[in-house]
PDB file of C-alpha atoms in Angstrom:
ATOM      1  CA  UNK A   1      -4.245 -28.790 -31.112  1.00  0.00           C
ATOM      2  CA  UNK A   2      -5.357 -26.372 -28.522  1.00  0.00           C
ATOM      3  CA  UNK A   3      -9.260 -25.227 -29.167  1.00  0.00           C
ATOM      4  CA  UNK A   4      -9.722 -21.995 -30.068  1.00  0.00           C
ATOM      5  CA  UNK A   5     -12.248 -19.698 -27.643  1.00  0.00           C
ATOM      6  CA  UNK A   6     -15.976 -19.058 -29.026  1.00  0.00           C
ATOM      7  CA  UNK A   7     -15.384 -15.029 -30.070  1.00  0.00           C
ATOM      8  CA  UNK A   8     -19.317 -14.961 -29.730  1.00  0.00           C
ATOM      9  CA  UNK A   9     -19.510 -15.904 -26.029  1.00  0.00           C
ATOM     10  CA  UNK A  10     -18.713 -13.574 -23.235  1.00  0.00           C
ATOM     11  CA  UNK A  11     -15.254 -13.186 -22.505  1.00  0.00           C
ATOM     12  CA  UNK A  12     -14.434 -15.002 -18.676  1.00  0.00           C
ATOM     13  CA  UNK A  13     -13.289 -12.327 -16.036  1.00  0.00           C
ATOM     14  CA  UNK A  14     -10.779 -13.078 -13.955  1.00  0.00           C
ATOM     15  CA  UNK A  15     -10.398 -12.831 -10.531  1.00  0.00           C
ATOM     16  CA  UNK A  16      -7.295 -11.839  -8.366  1.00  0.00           C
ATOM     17  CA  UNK A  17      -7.655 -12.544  -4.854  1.00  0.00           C
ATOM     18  CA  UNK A  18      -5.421 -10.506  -2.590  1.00  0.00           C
ATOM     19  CA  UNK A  19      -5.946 -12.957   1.165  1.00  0.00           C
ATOM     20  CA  UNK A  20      -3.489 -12.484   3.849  1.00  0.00           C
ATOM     21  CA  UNK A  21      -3.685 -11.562   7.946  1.00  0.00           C
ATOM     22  CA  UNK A  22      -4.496  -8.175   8.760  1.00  0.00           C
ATOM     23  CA  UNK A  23      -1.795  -5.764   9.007  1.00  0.00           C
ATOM     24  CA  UNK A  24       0.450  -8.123   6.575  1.00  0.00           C
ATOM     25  CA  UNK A  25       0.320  -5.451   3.422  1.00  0.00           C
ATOM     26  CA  UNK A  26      -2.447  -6.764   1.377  1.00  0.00           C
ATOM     27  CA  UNK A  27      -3.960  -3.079   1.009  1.00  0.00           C
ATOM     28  CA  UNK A  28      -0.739  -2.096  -0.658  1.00  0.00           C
ATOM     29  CA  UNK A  29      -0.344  -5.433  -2.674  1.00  0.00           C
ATOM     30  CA  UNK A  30      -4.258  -4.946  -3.964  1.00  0.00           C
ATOM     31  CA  UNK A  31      -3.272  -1.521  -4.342  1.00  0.00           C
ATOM     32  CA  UNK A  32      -0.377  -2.261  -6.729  1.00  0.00           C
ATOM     33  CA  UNK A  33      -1.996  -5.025  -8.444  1.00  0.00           C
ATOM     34  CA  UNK A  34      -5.009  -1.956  -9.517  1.00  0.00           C
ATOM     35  CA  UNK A  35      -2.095  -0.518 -10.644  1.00  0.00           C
ATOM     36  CA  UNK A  36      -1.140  -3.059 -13.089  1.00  0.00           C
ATOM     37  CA  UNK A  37      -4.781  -3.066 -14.342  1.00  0.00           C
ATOM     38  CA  UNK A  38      -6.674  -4.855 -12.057  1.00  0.00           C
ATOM     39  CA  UNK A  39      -9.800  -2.925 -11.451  1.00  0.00           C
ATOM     40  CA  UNK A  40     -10.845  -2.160  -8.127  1.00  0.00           C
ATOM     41  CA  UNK A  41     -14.748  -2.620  -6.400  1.00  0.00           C
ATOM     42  CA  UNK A  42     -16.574   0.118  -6.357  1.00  0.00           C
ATOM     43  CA  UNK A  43     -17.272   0.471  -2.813  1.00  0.00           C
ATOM     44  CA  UNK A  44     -14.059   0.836  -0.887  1.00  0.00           C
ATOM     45  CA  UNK A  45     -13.569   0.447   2.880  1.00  0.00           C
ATOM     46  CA  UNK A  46     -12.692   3.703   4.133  1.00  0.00           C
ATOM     47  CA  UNK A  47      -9.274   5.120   5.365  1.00  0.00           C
ATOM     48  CA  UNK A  48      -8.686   4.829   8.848  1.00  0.00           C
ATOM     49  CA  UNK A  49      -6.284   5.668  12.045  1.00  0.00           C
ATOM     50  CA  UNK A  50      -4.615   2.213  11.435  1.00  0.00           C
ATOM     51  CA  UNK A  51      -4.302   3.235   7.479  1.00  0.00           C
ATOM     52  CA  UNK A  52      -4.667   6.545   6.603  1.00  0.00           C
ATOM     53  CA  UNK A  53      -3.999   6.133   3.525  1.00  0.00           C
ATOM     54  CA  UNK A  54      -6.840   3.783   3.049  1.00  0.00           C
ATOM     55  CA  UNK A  55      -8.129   0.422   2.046  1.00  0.00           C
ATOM     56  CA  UNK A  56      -8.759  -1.459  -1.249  1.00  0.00           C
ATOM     57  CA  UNK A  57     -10.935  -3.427  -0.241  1.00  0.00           C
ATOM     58  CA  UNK A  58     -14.731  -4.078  -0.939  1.00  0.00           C
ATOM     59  CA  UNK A  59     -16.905  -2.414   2.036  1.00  0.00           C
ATOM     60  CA  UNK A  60     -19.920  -4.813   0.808  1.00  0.00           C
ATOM     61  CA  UNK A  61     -17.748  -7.829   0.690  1.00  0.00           C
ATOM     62  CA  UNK A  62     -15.899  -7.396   4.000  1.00  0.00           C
ATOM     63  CA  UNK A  63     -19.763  -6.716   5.714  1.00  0.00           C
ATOM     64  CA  UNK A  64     -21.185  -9.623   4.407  1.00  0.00           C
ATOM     65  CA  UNK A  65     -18.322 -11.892   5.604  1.00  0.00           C
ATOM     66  CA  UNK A  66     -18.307 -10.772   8.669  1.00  0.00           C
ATOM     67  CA  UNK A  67     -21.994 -11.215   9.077  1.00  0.00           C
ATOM     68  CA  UNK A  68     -20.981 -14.672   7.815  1.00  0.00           C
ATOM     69  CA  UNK A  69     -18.794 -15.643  10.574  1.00  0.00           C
ATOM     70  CA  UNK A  70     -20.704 -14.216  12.940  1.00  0.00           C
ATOM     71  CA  UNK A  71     -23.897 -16.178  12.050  1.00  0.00           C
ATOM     72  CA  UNK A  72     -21.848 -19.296  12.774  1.00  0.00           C
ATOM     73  CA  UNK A  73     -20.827 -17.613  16.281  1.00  0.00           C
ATOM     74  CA  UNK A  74     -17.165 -16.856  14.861  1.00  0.00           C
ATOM     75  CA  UNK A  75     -15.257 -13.414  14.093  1.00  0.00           C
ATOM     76  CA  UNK A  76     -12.427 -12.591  11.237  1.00  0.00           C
ATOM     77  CA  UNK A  77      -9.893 -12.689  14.601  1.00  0.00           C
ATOM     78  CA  UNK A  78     -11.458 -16.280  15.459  1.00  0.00           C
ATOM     79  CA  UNK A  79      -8.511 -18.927  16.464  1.00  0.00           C
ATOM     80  CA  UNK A  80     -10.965 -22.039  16.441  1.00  0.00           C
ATOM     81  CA  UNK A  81     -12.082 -24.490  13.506  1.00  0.00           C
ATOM     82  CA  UNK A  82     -15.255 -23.391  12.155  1.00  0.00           C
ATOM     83  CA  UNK A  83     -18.014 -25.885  13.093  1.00  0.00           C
ATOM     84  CA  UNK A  84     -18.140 -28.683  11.351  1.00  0.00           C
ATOM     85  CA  UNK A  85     -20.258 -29.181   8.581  1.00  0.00           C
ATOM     86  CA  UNK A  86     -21.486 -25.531   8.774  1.00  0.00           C
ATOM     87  CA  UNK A  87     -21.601 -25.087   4.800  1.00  0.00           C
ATOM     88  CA  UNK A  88     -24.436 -27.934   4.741  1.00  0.00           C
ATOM     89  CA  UNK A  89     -27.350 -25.349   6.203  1.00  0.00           C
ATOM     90  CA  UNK A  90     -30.239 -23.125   4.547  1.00  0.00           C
ATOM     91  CA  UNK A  91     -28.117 -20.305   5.862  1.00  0.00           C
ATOM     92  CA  UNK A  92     -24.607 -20.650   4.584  1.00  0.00           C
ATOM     93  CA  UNK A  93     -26.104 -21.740   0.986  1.00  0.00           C
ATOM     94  CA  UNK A  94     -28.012 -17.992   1.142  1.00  0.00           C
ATOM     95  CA  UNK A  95     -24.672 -16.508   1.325  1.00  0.00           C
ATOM     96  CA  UNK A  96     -23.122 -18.302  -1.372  1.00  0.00           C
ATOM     97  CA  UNK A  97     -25.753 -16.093  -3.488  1.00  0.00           C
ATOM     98  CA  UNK A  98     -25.713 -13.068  -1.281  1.00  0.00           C
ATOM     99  CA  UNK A  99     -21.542 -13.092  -2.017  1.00  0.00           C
ATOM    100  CA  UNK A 100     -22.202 -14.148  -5.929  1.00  0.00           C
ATOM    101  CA  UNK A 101     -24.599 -10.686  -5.737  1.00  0.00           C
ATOM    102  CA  UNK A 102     -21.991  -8.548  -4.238  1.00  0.00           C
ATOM    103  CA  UNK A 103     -19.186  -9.811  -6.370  1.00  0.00           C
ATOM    104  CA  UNK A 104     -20.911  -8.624  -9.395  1.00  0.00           C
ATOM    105  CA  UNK A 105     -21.967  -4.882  -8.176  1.00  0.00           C
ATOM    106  CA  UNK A 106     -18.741  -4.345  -6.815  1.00  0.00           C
ATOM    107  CA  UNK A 107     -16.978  -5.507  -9.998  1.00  0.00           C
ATOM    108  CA  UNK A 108     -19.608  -5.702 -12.733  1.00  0.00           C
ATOM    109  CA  UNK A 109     -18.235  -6.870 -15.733  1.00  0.00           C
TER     110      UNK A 109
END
């Protein structure tokens, strides 16, 4: 028998992760998906030339990645394996909480 869930703990959130290549359509996917319920972060990357009808991502999120890569020397658009063992330094752990941080303002609860 399946056990039941402790009513007197705090209900788990649940994450949807919309990843693809850009240009691929996962604006419009994330965008439907907020549709269906999903709620979206609260700091959105703007609308641009490329997509005027904007973005649905997190501005935060999307800035601290890319200051991610590029502490390891890499960009978003970066064909080559990330250096090995790169996770195992001071560095990388800090953004493990720095992302944990963001995830929570941009989605709260």
């Amino acid at each position: 028998m399946a056990k039941r869930p402790d009513r007197l703990s705090a209900p788990y959130r649940t994450a949807i992760l919309v990843l693809g290549m850009h240009r691929s359509g996962t604006s419009a996917l994330a965008r439907i998906v907020n549709f269906l319920g999903a709620a979206l972060p609260r700091h959105l990357v703007p609308a641009s030339q490329s997509n005027p009808r904007g973005h649905w991502e997190s501005a935060p999120l999307v800035a601290l990645h890319e200051e991610l890569l590029s502490s390891i020397d890499s960009s978003w658009d970066d064909w080559r394996t990330p250096p090995l063992r790169w996770r195992d330094n001071d560095t990388a752990a800090g953004f493990g909480g720095r992302i944990q941080q963001t995830i929570d303002e941009e989605y709260g609860s």
